Each structure stands twice: as C-alpha cells, then as structure tokens.
Tab-separated table of C-alpha atoms in Angstrom:
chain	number	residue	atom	x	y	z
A	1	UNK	CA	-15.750	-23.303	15.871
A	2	UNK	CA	-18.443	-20.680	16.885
A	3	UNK	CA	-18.807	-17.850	14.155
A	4	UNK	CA	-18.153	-15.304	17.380
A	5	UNK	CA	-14.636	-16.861	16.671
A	6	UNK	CA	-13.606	-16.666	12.847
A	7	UNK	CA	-12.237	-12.930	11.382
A	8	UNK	CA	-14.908	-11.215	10.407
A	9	UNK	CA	-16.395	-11.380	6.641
A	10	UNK	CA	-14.006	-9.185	3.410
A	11	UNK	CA	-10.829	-10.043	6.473
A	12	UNK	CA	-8.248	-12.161	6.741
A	13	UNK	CA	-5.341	-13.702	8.516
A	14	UNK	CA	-1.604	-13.153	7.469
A	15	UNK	CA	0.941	-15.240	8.844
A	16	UNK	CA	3.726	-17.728	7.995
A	17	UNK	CA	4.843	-17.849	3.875
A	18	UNK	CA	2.222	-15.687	3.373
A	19	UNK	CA	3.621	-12.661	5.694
A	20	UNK	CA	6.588	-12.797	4.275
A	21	UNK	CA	5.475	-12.061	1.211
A	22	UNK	CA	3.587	-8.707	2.401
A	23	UNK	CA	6.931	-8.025	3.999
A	24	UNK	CA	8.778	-8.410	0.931
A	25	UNK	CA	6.823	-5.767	-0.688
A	26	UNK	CA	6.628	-3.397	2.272
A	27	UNK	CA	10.586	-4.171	2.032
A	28	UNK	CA	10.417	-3.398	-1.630
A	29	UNK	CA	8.314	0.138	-1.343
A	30	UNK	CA	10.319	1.591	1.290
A	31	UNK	CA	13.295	0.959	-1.000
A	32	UNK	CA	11.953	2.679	-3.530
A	33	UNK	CA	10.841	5.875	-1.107
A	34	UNK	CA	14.174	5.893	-0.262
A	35	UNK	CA	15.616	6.521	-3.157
A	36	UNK	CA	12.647	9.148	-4.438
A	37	UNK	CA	13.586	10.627	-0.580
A	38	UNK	CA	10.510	10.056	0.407
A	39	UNK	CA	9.582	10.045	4.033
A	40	UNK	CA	7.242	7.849	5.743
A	41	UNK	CA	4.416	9.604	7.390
A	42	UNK	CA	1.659	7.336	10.253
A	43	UNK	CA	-2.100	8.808	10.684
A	44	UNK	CA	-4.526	7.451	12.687
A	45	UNK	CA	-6.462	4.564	12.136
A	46	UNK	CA	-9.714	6.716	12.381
A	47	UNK	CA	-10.589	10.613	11.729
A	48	UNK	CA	-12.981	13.152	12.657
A	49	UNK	CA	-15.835	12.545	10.037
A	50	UNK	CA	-15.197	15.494	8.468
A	51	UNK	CA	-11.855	15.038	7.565
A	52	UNK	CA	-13.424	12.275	4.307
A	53	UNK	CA	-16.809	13.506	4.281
A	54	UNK	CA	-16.640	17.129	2.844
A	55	UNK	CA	-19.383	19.301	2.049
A	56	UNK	CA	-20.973	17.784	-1.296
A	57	UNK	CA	-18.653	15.229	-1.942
A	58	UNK	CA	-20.159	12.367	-4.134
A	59	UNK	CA	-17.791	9.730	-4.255
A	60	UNK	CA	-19.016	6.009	-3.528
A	61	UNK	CA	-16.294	6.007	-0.709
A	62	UNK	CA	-18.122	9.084	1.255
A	63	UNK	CA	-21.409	7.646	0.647
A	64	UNK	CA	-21.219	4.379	0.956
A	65	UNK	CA	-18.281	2.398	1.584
A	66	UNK	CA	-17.382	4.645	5.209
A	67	UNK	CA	-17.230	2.800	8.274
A	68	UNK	CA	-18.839	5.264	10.861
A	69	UNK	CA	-19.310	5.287	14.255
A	70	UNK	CA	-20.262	7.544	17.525
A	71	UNK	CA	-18.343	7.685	20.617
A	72	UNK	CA	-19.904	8.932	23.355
A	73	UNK	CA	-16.356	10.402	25.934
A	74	UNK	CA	-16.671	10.864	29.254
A	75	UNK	CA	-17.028	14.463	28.943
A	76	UNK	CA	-20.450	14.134	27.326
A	77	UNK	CA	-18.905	14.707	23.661
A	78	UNK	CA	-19.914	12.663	20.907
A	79	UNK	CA	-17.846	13.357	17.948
A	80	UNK	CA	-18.442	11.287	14.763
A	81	UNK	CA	-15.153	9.398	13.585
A	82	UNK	CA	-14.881	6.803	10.773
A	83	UNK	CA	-12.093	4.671	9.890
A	84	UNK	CA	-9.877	5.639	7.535
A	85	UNK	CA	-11.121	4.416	3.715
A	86	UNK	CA	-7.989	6.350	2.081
A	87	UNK	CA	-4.933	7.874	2.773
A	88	UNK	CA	-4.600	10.811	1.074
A	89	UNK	CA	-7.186	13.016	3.478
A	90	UNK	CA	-5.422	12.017	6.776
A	91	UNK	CA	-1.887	13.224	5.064
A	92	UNK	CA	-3.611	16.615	3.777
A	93	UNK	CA	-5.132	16.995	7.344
A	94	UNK	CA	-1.799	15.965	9.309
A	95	UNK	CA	0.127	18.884	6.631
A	96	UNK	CA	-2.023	21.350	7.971
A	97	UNK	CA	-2.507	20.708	11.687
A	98	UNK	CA	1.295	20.347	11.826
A	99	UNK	CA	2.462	23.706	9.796
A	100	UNK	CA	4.441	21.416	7.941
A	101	UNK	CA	3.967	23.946	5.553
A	102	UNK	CA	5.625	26.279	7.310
A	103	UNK	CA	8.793	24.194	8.355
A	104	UNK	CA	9.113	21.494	5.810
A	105	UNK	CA	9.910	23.372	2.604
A	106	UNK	CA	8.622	23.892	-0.510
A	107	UNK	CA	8.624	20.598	-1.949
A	108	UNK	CA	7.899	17.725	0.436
A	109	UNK	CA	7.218	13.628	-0.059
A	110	UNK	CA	5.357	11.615	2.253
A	111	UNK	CA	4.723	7.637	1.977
A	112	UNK	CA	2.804	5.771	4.169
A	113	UNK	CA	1.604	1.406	4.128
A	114	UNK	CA	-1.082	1.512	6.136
A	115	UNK	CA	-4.672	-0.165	6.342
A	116	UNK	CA	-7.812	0.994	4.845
A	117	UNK	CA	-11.651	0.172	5.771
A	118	UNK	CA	-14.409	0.079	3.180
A	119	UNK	CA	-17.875	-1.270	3.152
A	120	UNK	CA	-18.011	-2.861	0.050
A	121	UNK	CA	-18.869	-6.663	-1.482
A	122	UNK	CA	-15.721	-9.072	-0.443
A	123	UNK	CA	-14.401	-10.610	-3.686
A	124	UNK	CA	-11.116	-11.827	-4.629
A	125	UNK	CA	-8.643	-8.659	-4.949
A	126	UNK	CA	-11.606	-6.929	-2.594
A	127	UNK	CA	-11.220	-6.646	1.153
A	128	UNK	CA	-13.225	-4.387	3.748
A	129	UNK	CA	-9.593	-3.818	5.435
A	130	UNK	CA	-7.277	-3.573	2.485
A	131	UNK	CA	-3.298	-2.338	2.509
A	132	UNK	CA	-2.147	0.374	1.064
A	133	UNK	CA	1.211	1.302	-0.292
A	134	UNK	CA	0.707	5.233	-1.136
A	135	UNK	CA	2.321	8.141	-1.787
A	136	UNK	CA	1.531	11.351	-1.735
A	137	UNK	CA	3.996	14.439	-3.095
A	138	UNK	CA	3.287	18.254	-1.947
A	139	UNK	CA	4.125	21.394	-3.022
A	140	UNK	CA	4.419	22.291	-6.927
A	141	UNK	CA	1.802	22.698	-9.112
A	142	UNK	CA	4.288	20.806	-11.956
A	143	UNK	CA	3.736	18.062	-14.378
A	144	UNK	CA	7.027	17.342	-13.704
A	145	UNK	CA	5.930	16.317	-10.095
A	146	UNK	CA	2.898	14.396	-11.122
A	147	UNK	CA	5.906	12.471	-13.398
A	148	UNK	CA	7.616	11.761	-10.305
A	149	UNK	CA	4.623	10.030	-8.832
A	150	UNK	CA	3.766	8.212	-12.226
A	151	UNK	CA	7.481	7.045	-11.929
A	152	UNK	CA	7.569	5.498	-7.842
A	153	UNK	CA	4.004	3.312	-8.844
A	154	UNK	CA	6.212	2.225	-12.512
A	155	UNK	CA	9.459	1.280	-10.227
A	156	UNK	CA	7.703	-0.146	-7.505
A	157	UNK	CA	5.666	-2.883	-10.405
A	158	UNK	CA	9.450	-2.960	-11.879
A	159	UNK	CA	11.248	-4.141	-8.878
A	160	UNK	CA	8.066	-6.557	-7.616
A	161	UNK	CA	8.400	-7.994	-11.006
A	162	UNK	CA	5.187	-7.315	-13.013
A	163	UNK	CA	5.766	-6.799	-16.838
A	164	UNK	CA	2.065	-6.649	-18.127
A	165	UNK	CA	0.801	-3.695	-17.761
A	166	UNK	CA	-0.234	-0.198	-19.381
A	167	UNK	CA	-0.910	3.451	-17.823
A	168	UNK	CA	-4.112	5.309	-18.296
A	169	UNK	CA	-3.465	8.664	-18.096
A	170	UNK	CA	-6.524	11.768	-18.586
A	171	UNK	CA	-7.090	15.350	-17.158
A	172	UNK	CA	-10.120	16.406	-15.936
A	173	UNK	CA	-8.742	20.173	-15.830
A	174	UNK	CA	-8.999	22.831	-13.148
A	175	UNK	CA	-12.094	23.930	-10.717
A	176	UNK	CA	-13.236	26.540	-14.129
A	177	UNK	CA	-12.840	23.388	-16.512
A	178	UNK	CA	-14.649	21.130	-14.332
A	179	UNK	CA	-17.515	23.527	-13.491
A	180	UNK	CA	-17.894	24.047	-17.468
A	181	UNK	CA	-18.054	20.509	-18.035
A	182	UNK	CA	-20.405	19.914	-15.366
A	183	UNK	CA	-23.155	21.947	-16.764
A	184	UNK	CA	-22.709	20.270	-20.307
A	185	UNK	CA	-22.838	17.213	-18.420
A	186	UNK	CA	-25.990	17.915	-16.895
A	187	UNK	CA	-27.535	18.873	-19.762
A	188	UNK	CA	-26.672	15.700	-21.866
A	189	UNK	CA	-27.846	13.383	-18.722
A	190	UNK	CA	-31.377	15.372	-17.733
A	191	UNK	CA	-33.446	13.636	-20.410
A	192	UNK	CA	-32.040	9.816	-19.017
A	193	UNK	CA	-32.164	10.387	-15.434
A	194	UNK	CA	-35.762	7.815	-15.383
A	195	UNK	CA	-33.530	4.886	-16.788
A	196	UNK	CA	-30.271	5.646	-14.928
A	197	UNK	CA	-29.810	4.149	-11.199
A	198	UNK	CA	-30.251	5.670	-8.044
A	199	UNK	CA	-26.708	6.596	-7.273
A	200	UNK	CA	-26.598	8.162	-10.545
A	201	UNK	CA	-29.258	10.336	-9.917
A	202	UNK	CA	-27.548	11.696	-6.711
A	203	UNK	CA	-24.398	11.957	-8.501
A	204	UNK	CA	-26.208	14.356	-11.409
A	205	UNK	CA	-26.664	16.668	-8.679
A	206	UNK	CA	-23.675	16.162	-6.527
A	207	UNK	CA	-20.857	15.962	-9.209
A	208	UNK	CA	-21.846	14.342	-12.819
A	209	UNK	CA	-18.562	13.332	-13.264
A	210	UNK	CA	-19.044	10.117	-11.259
A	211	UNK	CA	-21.660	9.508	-13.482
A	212	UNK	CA	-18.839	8.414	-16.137
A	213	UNK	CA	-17.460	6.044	-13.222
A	214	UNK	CA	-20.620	4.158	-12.409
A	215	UNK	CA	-20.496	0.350	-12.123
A	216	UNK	CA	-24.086	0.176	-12.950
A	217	UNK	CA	-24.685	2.001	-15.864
A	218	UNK	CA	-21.182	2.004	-17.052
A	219	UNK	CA	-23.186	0.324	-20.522
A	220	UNK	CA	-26.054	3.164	-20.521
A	221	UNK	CA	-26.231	4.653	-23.866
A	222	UNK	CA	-25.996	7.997	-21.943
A	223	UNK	CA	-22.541	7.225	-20.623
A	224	UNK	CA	-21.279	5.766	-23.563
A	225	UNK	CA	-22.516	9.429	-25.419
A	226	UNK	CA	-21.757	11.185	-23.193
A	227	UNK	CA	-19.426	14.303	-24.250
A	228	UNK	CA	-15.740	14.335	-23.255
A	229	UNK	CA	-14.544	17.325	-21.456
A	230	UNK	CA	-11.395	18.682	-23.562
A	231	UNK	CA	-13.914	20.606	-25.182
A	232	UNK	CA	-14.510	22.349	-21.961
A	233	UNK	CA	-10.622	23.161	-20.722
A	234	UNK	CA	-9.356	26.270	-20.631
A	235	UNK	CA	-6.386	27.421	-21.841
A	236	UNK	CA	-4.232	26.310	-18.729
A	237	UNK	CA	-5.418	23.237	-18.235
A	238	UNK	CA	-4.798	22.105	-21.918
A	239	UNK	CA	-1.659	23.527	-21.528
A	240	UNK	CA	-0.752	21.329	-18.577
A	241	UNK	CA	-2.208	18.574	-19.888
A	242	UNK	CA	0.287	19.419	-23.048
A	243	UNK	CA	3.029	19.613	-20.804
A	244	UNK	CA	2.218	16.144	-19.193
A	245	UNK	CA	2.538	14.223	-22.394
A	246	UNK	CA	5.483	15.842	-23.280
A	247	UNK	CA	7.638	15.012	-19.563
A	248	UNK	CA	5.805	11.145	-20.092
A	249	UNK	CA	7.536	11.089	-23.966
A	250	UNK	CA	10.465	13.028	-22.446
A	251	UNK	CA	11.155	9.727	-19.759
A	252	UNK	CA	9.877	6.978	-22.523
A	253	UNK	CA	6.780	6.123	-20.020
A	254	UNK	CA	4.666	4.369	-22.476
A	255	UNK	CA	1.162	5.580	-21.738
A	256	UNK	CA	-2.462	5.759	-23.287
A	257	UNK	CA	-4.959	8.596	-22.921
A	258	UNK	CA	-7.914	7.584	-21.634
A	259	UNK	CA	-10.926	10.514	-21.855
A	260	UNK	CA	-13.377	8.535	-19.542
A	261	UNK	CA	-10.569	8.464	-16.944
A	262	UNK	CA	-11.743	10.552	-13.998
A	263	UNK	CA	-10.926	8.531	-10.888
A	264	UNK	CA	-13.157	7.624	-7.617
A	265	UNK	CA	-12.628	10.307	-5.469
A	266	UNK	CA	-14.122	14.589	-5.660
A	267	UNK	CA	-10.823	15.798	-4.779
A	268	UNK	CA	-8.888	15.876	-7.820
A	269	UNK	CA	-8.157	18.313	-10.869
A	270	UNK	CA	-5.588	18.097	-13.428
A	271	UNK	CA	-3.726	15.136	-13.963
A	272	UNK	CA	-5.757	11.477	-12.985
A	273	UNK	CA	-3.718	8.308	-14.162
A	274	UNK	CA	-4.328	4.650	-13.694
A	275	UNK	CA	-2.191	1.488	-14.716
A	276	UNK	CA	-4.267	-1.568	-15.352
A	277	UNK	CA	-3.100	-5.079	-15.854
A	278	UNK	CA	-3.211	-6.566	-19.222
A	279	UNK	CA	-3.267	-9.973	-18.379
A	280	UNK	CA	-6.473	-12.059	-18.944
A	281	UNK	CA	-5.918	-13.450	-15.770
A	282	UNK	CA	-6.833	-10.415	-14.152
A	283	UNK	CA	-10.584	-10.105	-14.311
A	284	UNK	CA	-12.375	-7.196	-13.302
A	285	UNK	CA	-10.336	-6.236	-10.771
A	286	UNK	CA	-7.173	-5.213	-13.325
A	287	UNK	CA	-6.727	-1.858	-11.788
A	288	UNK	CA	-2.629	-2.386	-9.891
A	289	UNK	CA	-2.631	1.961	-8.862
A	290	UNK	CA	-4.195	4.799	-9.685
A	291	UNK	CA	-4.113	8.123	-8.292
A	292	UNK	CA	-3.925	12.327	-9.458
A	293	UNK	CA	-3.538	15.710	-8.543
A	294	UNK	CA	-5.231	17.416	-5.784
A	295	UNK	CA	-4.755	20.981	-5.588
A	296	UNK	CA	-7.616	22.070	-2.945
A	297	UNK	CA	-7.241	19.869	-0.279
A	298	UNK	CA	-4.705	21.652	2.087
A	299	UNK	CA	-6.549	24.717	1.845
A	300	UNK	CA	-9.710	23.300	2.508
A	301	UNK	CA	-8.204	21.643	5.836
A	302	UNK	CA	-7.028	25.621	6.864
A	303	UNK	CA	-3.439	25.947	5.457
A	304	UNK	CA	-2.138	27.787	2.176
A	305	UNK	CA	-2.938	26.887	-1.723
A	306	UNK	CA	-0.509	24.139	-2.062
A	307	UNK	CA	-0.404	21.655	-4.746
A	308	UNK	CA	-0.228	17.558	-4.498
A	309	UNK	CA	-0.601	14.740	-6.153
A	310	UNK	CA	-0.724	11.070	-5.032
A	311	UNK	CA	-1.538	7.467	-5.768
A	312	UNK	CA	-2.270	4.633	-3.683
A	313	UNK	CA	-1.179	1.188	-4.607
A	314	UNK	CA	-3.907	-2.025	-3.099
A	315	UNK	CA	-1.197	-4.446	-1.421
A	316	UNK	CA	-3.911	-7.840	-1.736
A	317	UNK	CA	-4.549	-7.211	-5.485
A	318	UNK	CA	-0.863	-6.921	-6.218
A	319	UNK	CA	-0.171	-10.424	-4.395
A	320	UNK	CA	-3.189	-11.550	-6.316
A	321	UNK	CA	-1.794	-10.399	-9.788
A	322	UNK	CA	1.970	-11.454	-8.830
A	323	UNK	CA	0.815	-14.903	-8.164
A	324	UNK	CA	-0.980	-15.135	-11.540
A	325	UNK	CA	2.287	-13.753	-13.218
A	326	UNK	CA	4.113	-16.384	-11.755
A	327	UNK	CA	6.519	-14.476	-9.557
A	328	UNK	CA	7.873	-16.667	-6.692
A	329	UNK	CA	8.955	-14.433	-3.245
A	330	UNK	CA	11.733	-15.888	-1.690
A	331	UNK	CA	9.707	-17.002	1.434
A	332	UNK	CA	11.513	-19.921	2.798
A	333	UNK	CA	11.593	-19.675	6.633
A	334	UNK	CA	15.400	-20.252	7.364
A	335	UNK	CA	17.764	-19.570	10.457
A	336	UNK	CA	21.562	-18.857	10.679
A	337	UNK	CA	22.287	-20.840	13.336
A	338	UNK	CA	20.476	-23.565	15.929
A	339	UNK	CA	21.094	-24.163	19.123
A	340	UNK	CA	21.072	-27.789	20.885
A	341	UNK	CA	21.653	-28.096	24.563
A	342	UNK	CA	22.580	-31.872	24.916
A	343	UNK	CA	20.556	-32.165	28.519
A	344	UNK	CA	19.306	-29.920	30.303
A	345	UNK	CA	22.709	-28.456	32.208
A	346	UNK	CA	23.826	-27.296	29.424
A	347	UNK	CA	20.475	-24.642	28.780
A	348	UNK	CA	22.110	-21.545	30.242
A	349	UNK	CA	25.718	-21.811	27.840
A	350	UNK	CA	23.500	-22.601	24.623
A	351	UNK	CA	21.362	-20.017	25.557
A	352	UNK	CA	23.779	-17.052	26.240
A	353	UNK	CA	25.965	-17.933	23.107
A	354	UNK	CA	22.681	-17.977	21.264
A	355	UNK	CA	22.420	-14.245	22.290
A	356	UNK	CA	25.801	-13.864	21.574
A	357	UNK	CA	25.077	-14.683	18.099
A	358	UNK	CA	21.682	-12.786	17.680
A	359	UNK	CA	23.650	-9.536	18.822
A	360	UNK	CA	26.254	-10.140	16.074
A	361	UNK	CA	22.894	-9.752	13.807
A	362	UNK	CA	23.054	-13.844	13.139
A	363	UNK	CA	19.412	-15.254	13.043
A	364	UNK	CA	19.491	-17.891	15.402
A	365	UNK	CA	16.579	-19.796	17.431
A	366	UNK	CA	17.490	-23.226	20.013
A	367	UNK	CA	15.546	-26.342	21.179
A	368	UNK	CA	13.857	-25.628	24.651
A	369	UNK	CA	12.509	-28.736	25.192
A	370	UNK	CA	15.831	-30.678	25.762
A	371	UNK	CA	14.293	-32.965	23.020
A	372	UNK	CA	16.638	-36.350	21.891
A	373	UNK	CA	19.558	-35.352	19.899
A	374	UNK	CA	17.269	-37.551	17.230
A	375	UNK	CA	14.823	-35.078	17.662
A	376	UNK	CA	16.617	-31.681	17.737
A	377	UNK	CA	18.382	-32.413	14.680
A	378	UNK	CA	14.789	-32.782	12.837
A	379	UNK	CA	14.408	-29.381	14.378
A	380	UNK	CA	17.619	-28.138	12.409
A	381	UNK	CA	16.411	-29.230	8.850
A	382	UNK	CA	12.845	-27.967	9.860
A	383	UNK	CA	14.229	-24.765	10.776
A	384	UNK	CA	16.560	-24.837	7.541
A	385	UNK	CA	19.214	-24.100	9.562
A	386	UNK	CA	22.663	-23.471	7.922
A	387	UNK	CA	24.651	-24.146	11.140
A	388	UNK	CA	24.213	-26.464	14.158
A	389	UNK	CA	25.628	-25.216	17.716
A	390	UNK	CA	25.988	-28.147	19.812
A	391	UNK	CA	27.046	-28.192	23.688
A	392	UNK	CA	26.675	-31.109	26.211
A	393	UNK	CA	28.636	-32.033	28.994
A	394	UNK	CA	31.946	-32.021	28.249
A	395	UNK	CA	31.900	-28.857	25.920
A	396	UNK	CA	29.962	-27.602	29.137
A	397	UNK	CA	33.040	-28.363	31.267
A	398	UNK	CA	35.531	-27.351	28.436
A	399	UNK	CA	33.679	-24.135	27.894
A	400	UNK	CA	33.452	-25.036	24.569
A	401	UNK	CA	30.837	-25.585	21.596
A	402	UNK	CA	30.949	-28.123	18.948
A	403	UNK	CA	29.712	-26.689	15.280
A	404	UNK	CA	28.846	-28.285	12.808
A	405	UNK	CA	28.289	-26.917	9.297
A	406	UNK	CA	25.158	-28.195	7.536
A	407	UNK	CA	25.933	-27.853	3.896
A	408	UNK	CA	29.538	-28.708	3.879
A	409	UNK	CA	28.935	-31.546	6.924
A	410	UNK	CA	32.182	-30.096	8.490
A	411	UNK	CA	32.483	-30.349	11.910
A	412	UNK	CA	35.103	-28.101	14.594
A	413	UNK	CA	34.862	-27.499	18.427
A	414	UNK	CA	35.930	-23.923	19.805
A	415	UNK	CA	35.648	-22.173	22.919
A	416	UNK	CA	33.189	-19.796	23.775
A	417	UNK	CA	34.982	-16.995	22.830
A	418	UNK	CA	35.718	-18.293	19.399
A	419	UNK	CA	32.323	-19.022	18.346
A	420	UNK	CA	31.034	-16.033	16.990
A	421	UNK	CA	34.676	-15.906	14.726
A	422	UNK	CA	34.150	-19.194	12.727
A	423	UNK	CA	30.631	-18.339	12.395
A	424	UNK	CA	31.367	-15.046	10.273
A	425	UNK	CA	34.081	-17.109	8.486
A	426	UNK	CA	31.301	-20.001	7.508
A	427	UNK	CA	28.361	-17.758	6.658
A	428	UNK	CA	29.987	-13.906	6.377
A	429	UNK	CA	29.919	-11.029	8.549
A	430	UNK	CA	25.901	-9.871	9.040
C-alpha cells in the first residue's frame, strides 16, 4: 500500500475490541461527571493562536509541540489558528466569550473527552493526536475545590480499576510567590547557563520554573541544587498550601509532596498535583493525570478574576497502563437477537420485526444475504447472539416467527405480535 494511504506517523486507527474499550472509559468518565454534576462542555478542534500562545509563555507545548497553520478566507483575512494541544484554554476562552460568568453561577463544572494535537516524538503512551478525559472546575479560590478535582481523577482510576498508584502534590504559590522565586531562580542558574541546553536558556528568561521540568537537563547539577520555592511564599500561599494538606488528610487521600512538582504549562499558581504509576511496568511514561489551579486565565481572556482548577487525564496511556495491570474490558461483540429470513420472501417480515425489536431497545442485526440456513446459523454464534428469530414460508403465511433460545436450546413459534413479549421474558425488559 502507498504511504499516501497509511494514518499518518504518532496516529492510529480505533475500531473493533479495541473501540470498545475507549468507549468503556468514555462510559466510565461521564459516570463519574455525573455524579460530581459535572457538565460536558465541546470546543473547537482549532483556536485563534492566541488563545494557547500568550504573551511570554514558555511552556514546551507553546513553543514547540503547536500545530499551526494560516488560512487565507475569502475575505482576504489570514488569521493564525492551531489545533488544540490542551483543553483547559479553549474552556477558559468559551467561559468568557459566553458570559457564563454572568449566567452560570458561582461555582460551575465543565468536562470535556476530546482530542488533542502535539508535535512531539511518537512513542508508546505518546501520540501527536492523543484523548483527553479532563475536567476543569470554576469559580472558588478553595482548597476544598482543588480536593474535588484531586477526587474525580482518584474515582475515575478507582472505577477503571488501577490500584498502583501515588499522588504528587506541590504549590508553586501565587503571582508575588512566583515572581520572588523567579529572581532567586535566576540567580542560582546565571553562572550554568554555558552547560545547560538551548531550551533552558530561553526558559531562564521566559519563566525559570520550566527549568526544573526539563527533559534534558533534568540530571544537571544546577537542577538538582537548585533552591525550592517555600522559602519564597508568602503568607497566603503557605497558608493555602496548609489548608490543602489538611482537606487531603481530612478525606484519607494518601498523597506525597513533591517540591520539584511544577507542571508543563505557565498558567498555573497554587495547587499543581500529579499521580504517577508505581508499577515497573510503566516506564517513563508513568504519569496517569496531572493538573492545578489556574487563577488568571479568565481574566486574561476579558471576563472577571475567577478561580479554576483542572486536570486532564491521557486516554492511550491509561489503556496502556490498564493492559499492563491486567484489567480485562468486557469487549465481546454480542447481539440480543438475529434475524434469519429462510429465502428471500420472507426479507420484509424479518426485517420489520427486527425493527420492532431494536425500538424495544433489543440489539439486534439479520442475515441480508439470504445465506443457507447452514450458513446463517454460523452467523448467530459469530455474532454471539443470545436469540435466533427465524421466519420462512410457512411462518410467512402464518404471520408467525419461530425463536429459538441459544443458551437454553428451547425452541417456541408466536405470532408477530407476540414476539417482542417472549423476548423480554427470555432476556428481560431493556
């Protein structure tokens, strides 16, 4: 097959056992929203530019993992829009352009599964169009909200099934703490900037604090000297900080502090978290969620000082880290009931009833073919069907059906308008 032909390198195809386990978990997350009454919120696919690249920002995302491109419209325009590499800046922008502010009250919970697009190295765990299950909560400046998100990421690895795991939890402290911590930063990493990488000597004058986060010279003796900031909080943030552990103790969330902890992304202050898999079989790519408080974001987009905080959950690592756990999905391909039209008159009746039985909320599917009665009932174990709905020529005059129950091997023959009545007494009401 030409290369024009095959998805395109860090994508894949999802289909057949496999999509069913990706709707499993999608089935799994909005159960959880549900019960956190949280409400499911759809951006677009792509943004204005600006929207993820803001002023100074020095994130790798912003600088380079952004899929950007120029479209020139009809009316001469051509506005620079890049595909979305994270949810939380399409939520914040969608808040604001909608007043939700204004009309949603003073608390409001938004989750969204959606994908994402990043230029990065493919690896296992590692897409350049990954899925996202995140959630983002606005309103409060609490700890007890930032508990609340902590909590949906812990339920949602509960209910999937993952038991080996820990939460990294850290503050980086408010826009005062940060800036104070910046400058000692600066000062500590001036005399190594000539062995440090190139990205790390943007970041020194962008925002040193992704200069703790940096693949490449995560080992430099710099980084691993470098100060920790709760010698640079002020008085609130320890105080929040305080407050945090407390709640996390409060709720008996196990959790570790982790002082290196500061996340990938400029936006946050406050509270950052991860949780990490601590099975060997994870590798480098351990990290199951992570996520923190943003507290600038909807007033940089135009609307009031409202607080947030979010976390995003990567829907191919989880699969990844279920399989090496061991957990099996129920993904078995089954149907309620199959339909066999013995020759070809008979089409129309198994059809209809086969409608009949779909509108009841029965999954049901039918040979089209008018394949050998041989045949068709290969189709019925294929299909792992749990009843057989059989009709030729003499249930066609009759107006009648024969079924035939495929664990217990019993066999009746109703009429038409009895069908749908021994099928909720065989398999229950749906």
């Amino acid at each position: 097959m030409s290369q024009k032909y095959i998805a395109p390198r860090g994508t894949q195809d999802v289909y057949g056992a496999e999509a069913r386990k990706w709707q499993k978990l999608e089935k799994i997350a909005r159960e959880i929203c549900d019960r956190y009454h949280i409400q499911e919120m759809r951006t677009p696919m792509y943004e204005h530019t600006e929207v993820f690249k803001r002023e100074n920002d020095a994130s790798d995302v912003v600088n380079k993992e952004m899929y950007t491109f120029v479209i020139k419209n009809r009316d001469g325009e051509s506005p620079s829009l890049t595909l979305r590499p994270e949810g939380t800046a399409g939520v914040a922008r969608a808040f604001v352009q909608h007043k939700l502010y204004a009309t949603g009250g003073s608390y409001q919970k938004y989750f969204y599964i959606a994908p994402n697009f990043r230029y990065e190295r493919p690896q296992k765990g590692r897409m350049r169009i990954h899925h996202q299950f995140g959630v983002e909560l606005i309103g409060p400046i609490s700890p007890m909200v930032d508990v609340e998100a902590i909590s949906v990421g812990l339920s949602f690895l509960h209910e999937v099934g993952l038991k080996k795991f820990k939460l990294l939890v850290n503050t980086i402290g408010d826009a005062e703490s940060q800036e104070n911590y910046k400058v000692a930063l600066r000062e500590h990493f001036k005399p190594h900037l000539s062995t440090m990488c190139g990205d790390c000597n943007r970041r020194y004058e962008q925002n040193p604090l992704r200069m703790l986060d940096c693949k490449v010279d995560h080992d430099h003796v710099a980084v691993q000297t470098a100060p920790t900031n709760y010698a640079y909080l002020n008085e609130m943030s320890r105080e929040y900080f305080e407050s945090l552990k407390t709640l996390l103790d409060a709720q008996g969330i196990a959790y570790e502090i982790d002082s290196r902890l500061v996340r990938g992304l400029d936006y946050y202050h406050h509270t950052v978290f991860e949780v990490v898999s601590t099975d060997e079989k994870a590798g480098a790519q351990s990290t199951i969620f992570g996520g923190g408080r943003y507290n600038h974001l909807i007033d940089y987009f135009g609307g009031p000082e409202t607080g947030a905080v979010g976390l995003g959950i990567g829907l191919e690592r989880l699969l990844i880290l279920a399989e090496d756990s061991g957990i099996e999905f129920d993904t078995e391909d089954g149907v309620d009931v199959f339909g066999m039209p013995m020759g070809a008159a008979s089409n129309n009746a198994v059809f209809a009833m086969i409608q009949s039985l779909r509108q009841a909320g029965y999954v049901c599917d039918m040979d089209v073919e008018n394949k050998s009665f041989k045949a068709q009932f290969k189709l019925v174990d294929r299909n792992n069907a749990k009843i057989a709905l059989l009709c030729g020529d003499d249930e066609l005059e009759k107006g009648e059906f024969t079924l035939k129950n495929i664990e217990t091997q019993e066999q009746i023959r109703v009429s038409a308008n009895e069908v749908v009545t021994h099928v909720k007494a065989w398999l229950g009401e749906k």
